[in-house]
Short mmCIF file of C-alpha atoms in Angstrom, two decimals:
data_model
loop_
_atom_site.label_atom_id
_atom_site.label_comp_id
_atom_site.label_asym_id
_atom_site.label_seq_id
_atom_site.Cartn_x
_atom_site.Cartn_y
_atom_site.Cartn_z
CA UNK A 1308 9.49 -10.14 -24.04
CA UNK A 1309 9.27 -13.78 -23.23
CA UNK A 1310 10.40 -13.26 -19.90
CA UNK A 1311 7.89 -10.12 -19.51
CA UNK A 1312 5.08 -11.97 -20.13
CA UNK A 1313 5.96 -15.11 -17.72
CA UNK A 1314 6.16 -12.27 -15.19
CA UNK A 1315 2.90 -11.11 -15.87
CA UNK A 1316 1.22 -14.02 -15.92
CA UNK A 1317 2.69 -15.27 -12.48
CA UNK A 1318 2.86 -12.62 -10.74
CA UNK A 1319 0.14 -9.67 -11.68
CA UNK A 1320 -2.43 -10.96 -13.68
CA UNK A 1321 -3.44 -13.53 -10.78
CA UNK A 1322 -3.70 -10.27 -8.32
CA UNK A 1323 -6.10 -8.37 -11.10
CA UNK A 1324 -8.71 -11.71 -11.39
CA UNK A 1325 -9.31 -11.91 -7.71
CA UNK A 1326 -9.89 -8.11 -7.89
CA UNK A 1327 -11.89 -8.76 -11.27
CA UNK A 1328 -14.15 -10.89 -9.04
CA UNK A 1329 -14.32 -8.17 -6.07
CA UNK A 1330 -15.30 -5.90 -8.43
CA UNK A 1331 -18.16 -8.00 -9.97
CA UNK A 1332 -18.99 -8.81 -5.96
CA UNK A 1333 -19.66 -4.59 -6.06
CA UNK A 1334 -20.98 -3.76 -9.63
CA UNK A 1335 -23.90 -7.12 -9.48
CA UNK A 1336 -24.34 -8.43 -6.41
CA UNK A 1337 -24.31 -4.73 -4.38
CA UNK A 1338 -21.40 -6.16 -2.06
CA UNK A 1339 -20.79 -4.59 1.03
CA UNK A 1340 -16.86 -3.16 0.97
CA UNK A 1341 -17.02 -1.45 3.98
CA UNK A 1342 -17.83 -4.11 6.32
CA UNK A 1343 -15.29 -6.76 5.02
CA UNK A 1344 -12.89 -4.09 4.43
CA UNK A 1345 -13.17 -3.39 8.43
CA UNK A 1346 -12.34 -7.16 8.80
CA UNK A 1347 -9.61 -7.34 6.99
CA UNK A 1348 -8.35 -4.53 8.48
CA UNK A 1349 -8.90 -5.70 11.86
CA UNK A 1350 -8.98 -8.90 12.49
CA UNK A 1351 -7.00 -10.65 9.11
CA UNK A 1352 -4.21 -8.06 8.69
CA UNK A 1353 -2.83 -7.84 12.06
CA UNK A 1354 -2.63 -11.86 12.12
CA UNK A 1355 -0.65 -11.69 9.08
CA UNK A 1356 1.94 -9.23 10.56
CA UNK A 1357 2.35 -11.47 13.61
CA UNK A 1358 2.82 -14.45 11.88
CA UNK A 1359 5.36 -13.25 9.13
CA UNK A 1360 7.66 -11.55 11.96
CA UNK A 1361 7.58 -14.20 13.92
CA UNK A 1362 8.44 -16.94 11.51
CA UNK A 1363 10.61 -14.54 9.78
CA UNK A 1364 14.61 -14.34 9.78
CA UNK A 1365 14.70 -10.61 9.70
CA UNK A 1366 16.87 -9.01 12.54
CA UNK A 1367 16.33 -5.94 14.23
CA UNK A 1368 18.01 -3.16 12.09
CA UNK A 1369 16.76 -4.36 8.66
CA UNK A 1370 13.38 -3.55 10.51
CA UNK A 1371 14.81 0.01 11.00
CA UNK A 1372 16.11 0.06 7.67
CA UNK A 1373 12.80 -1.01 6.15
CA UNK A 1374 10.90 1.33 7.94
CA UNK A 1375 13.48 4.49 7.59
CA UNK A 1376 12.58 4.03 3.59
CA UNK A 1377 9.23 3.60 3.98
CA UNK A 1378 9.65 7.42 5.57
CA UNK A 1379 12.14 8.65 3.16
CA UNK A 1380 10.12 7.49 -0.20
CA UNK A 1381 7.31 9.15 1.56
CA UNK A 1382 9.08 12.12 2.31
CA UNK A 1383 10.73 12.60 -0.89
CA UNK A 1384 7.83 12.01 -2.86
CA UNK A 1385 5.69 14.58 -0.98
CA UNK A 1386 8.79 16.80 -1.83
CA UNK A 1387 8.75 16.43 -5.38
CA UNK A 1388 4.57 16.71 -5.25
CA UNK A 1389 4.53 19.72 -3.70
CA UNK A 1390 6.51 21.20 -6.47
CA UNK A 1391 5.03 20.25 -9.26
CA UNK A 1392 1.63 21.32 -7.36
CA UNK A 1393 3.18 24.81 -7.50
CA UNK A 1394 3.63 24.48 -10.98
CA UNK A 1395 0.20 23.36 -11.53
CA UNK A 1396 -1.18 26.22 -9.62
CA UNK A 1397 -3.82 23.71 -7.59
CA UNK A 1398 -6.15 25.19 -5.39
CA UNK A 1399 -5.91 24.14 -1.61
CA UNK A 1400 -8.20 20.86 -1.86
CA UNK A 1401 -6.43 19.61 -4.92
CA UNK A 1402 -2.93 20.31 -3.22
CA UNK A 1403 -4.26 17.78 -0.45
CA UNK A 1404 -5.86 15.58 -3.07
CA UNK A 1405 -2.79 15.49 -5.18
CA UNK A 1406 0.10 15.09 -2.27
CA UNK A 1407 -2.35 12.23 -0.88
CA UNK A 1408 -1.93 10.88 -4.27
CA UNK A 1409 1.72 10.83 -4.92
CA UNK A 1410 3.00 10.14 -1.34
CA UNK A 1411 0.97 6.88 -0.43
CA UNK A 1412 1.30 3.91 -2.27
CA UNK A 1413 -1.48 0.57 -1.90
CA UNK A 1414 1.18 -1.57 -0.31
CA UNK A 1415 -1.60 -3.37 1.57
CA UNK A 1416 -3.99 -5.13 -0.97
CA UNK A 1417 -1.70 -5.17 -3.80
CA UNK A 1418 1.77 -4.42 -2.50
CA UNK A 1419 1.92 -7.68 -0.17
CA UNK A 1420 1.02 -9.84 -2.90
CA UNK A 1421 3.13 -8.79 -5.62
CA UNK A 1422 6.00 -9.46 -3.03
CA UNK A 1423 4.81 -12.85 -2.14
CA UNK A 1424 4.33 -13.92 -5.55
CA UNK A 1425 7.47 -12.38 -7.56
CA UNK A 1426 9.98 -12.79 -4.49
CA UNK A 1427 8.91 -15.26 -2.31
CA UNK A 1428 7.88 -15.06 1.68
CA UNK A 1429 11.02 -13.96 2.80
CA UNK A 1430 10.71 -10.59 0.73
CA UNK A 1431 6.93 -10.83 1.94
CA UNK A 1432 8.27 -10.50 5.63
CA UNK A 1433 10.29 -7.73 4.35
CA UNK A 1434 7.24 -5.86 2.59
CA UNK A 1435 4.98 -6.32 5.53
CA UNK A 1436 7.36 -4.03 7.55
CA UNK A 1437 7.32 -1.41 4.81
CA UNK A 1438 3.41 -1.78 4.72
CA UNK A 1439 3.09 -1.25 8.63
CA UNK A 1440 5.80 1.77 8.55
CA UNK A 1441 3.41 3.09 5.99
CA UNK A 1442 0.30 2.39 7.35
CA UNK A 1443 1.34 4.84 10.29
CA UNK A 1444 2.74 7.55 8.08
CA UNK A 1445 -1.32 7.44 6.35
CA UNK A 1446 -3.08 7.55 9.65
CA UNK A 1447 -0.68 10.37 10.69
CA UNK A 1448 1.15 12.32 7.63
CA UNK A 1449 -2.38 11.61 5.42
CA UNK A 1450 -4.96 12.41 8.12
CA UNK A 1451 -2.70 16.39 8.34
CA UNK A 1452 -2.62 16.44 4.76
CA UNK A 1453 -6.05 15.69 4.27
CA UNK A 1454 -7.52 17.37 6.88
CA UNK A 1455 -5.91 20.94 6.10
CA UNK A 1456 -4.76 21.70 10.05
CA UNK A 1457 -8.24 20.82 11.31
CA UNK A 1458 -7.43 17.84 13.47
CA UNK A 1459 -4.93 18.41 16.42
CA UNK A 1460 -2.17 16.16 17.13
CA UNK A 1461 -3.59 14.73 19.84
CA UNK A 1462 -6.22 13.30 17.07
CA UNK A 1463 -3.06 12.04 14.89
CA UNK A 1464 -1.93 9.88 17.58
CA UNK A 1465 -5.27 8.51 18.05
CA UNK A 1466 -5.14 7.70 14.79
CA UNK A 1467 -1.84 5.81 14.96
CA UNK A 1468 -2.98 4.03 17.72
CA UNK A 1469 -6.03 2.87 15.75
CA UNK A 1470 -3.52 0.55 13.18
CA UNK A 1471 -4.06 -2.81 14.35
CA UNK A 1472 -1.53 -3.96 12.89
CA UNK A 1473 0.98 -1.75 14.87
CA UNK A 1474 -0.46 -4.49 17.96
CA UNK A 1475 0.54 -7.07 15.87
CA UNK A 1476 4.24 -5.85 15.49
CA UNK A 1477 3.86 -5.01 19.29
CA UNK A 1478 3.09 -8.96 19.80
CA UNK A 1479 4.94 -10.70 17.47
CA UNK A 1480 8.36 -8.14 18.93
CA UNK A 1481 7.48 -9.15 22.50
CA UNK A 1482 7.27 -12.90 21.58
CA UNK A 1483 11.00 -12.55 19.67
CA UNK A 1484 12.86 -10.62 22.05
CA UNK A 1485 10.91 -13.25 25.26
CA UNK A 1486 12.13 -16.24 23.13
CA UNK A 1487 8.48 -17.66 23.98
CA UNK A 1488 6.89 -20.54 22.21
CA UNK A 1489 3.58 -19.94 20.96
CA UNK A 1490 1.15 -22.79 21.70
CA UNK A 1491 -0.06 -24.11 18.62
CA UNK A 1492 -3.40 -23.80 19.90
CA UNK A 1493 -3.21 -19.84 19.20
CA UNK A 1494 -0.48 -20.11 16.16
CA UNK A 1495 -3.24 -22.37 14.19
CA UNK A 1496 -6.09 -19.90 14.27
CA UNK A 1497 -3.39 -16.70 13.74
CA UNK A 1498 -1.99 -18.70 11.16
CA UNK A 1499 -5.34 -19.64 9.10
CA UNK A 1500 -6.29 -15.90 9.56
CA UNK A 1501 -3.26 -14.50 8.14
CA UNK A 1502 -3.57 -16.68 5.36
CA UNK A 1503 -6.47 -15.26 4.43
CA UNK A 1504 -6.07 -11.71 4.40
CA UNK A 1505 -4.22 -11.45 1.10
CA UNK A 1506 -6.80 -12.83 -1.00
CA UNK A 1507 -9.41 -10.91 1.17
CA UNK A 1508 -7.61 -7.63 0.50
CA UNK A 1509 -7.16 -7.99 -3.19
CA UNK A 1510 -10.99 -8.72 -3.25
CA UNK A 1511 -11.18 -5.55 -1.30
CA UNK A 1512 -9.42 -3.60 -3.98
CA UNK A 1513 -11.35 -4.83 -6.78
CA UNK A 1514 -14.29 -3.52 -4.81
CA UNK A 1515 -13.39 -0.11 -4.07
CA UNK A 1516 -12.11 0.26 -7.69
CA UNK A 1517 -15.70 -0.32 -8.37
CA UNK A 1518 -16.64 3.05 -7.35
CA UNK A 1519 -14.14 5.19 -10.05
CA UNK A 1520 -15.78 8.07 -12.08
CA UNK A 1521 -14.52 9.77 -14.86
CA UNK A 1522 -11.73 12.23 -14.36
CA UNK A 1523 -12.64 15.57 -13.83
CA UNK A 1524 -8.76 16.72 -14.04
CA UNK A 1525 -7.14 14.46 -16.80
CA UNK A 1526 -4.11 16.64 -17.11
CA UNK A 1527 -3.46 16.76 -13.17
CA UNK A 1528 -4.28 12.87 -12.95
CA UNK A 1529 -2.28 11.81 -16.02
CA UNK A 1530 0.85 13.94 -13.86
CA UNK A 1531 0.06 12.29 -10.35
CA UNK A 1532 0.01 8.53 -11.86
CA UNK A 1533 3.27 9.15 -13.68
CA UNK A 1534 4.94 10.27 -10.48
CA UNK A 1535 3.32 7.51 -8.49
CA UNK A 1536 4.58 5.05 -11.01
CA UNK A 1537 7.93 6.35 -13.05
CA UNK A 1538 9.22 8.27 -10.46
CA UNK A 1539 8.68 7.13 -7.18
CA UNK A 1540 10.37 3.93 -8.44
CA UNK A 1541 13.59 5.08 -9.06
CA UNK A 1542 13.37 7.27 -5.82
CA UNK A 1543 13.08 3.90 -3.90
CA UNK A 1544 16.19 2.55 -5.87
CA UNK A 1545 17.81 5.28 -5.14
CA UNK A 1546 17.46 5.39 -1.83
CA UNK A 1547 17.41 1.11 -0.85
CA UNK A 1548 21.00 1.37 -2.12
CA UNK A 1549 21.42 4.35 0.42
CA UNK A 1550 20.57 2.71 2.97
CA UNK A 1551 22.20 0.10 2.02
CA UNK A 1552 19.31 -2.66 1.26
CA UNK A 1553 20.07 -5.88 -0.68
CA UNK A 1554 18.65 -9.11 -1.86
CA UNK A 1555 14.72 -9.71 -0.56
CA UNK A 1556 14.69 -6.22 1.53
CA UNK A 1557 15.72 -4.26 -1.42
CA UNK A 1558 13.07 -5.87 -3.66
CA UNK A 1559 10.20 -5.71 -1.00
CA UNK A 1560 11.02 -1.92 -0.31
CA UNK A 1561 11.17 -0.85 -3.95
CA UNK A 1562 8.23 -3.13 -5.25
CA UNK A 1563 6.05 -1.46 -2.25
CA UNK A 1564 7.19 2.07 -2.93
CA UNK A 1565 6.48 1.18 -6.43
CA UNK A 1566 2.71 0.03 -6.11
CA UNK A 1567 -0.17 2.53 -7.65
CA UNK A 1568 -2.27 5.16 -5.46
CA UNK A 1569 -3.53 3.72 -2.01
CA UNK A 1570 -7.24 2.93 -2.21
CA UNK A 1571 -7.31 4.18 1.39
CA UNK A 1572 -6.65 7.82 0.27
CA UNK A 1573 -10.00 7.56 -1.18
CA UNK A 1574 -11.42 7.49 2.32
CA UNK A 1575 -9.51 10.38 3.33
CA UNK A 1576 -10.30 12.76 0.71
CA UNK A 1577 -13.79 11.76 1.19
CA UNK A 1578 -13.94 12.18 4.94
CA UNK A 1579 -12.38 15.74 4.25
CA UNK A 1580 -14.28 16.41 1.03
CA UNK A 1581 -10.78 17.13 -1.04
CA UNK A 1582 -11.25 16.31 -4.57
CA UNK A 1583 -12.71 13.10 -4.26
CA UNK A 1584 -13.61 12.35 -7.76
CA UNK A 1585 -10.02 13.20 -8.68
CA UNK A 1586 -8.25 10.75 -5.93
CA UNK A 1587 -10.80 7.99 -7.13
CA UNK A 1588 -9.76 8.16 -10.59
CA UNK A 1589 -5.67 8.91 -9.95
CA UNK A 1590 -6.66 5.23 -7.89
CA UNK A 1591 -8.23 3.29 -10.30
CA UNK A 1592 -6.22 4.37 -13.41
CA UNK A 1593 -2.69 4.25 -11.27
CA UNK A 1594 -4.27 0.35 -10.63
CA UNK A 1595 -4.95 -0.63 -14.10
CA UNK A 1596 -1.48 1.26 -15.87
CA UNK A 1597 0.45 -0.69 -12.91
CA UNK A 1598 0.94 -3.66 -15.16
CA UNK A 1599 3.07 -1.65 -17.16
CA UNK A 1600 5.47 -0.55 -14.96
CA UNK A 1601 5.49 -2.96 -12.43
CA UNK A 1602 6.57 -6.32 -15.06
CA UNK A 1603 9.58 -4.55 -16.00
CA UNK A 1604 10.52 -3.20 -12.59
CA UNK A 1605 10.19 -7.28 -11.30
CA UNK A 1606 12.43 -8.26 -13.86
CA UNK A 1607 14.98 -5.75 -12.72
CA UNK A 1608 14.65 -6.63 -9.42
CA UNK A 1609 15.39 -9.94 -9.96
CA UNK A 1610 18.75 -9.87 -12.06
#
């Protein structure tokens, strides 16, 4: 219990204050999420990408590795989703809502940081691959899902290609494989931007979590957050030690696949008007039960 609560302390609670204050920022002072969501997305997130990979150890087919889980948890989850939709009965918006739900996890503004502060920056490295990998599966897999077959695929690449962080991968790759020295001139100002897109992200969350409603489907919620945070954990076990994953790689991947719902599937099922109230809420209570799940999951990842 002892050893629960250091965890806790150290590792999640800090994560919940800085979103404590982003959601003050939205409930008193009427702060504006969109815009500084837009620049973390833009300019602080793909700064942090470049700078992890290219200070980072990690070789060329762990990056496969991470990014072939990042597509099997996703895969497998949906899998699993779409049955128990069946069982449910959903109509066609809440199948969207609910697979949108279960299949994308927020390994952006609370996923990175849990990684950085349980398992240090080498797992962070690690995560940041998973988040990317994921990042395109949401832009692509999420906008399909979301949209119901009304976008074409031409729009889904678009979409891909509107990740910035994907140029940031692009970058950091070319400047690996080159063996070319960044001046520090341009490392400096990448560097102090990357630095502070994790606390700007958690601020971010706290925000958005602002917004949550009550829940209009308890039942259906109450079965999305458990698969989001029982299941999908052991599915990433299962499937690091498939692939073969050890030491900080196999704690990034599972700690990311582990995180509650993706704030950004609030966006989508807003944008395409599929149970919005219902993804809000599977959000913001997935967020606050985390704790719960993710303390004891650290401590197992850590043995």
């Amino acid at each position: 219990m002892t050893l629960l609560v250091s965890i806790f302390a150290s590792d999640i609670l800090p994560i919940f204050l800085i979103a404590g204050v982003g959601f003050l920022l939205a409930r008193w002072l009427d702060g504006g999420v969109k815009t500084l969501a837009h620049f973390v997305f833009y300019a602080l997130v793909p700064c942090l990408v470049f700078k992890l990979l290219v200070a980072s150890t990690i070789s060329r087919p762990q990056v496969g590795r991470m990014a072939e889980l990042a597509v099997l948890v996703t895969g497998l989850m949906g899998l699993l989703a779409l049955v128990v939709a069946m069982a449910l009965r959903l109509s066609r918006a809440e199948l969207s809502a609910f697979l949108l739900v279960v299949m994308f996890s927020n390994g952006g503004n609370y996923g990175l940081p849990v990684a950085l502060f349980a398992f240090g920056t080498e797992a962070l490295s690690h995560a940041t691959v998973y988040f990317v990998a994921s990042s395109m599966l949401t832009n692509t897999v999420g906008v399909f899902l979301a949209a119901a077959g009304r976008r074409s695929a031409t729009q889904a690449v678009r979409g891909i290609a509107g990740v910035p962080a994907i140029y940031g991968v692009a970058a950091a790759l070319l400047v690996l494989a080159s063996g070319i020295s960044v001046p520090i001139a341009v490392m400096r100002p990448i560097g102090l931007l990357g630095d502070a897109a994790l606390p700007m992200m958690v601020l971010v969350l706290g925000m958005q979590l602002e917004r949550a409603r009550v829940a209009e489907r308890p039942t259906v919620v109450a079965v999305a957050v458990g698969l989001s945070l029982i299941v999908a954990p052991i599915v990433a076990l299962g499937l690091s030690s498939f692939l073969g994953l050890s030491g900080a790689a196999r704690q990034a991947g599972v700690i990311l696949a582990s995180m509650p719902v993706a704030v950004v599937t609030t966006i989508l099922a807003l944008e395409f008007d599929v149970a919005p109230a219902f993804v809000t809420n599977a959000v913001f209570i997935s967020t606050l039960l985390s704790p719960l799940t993710l303390t004891p999951l650290i401590a197992y990842l850590r043995r």
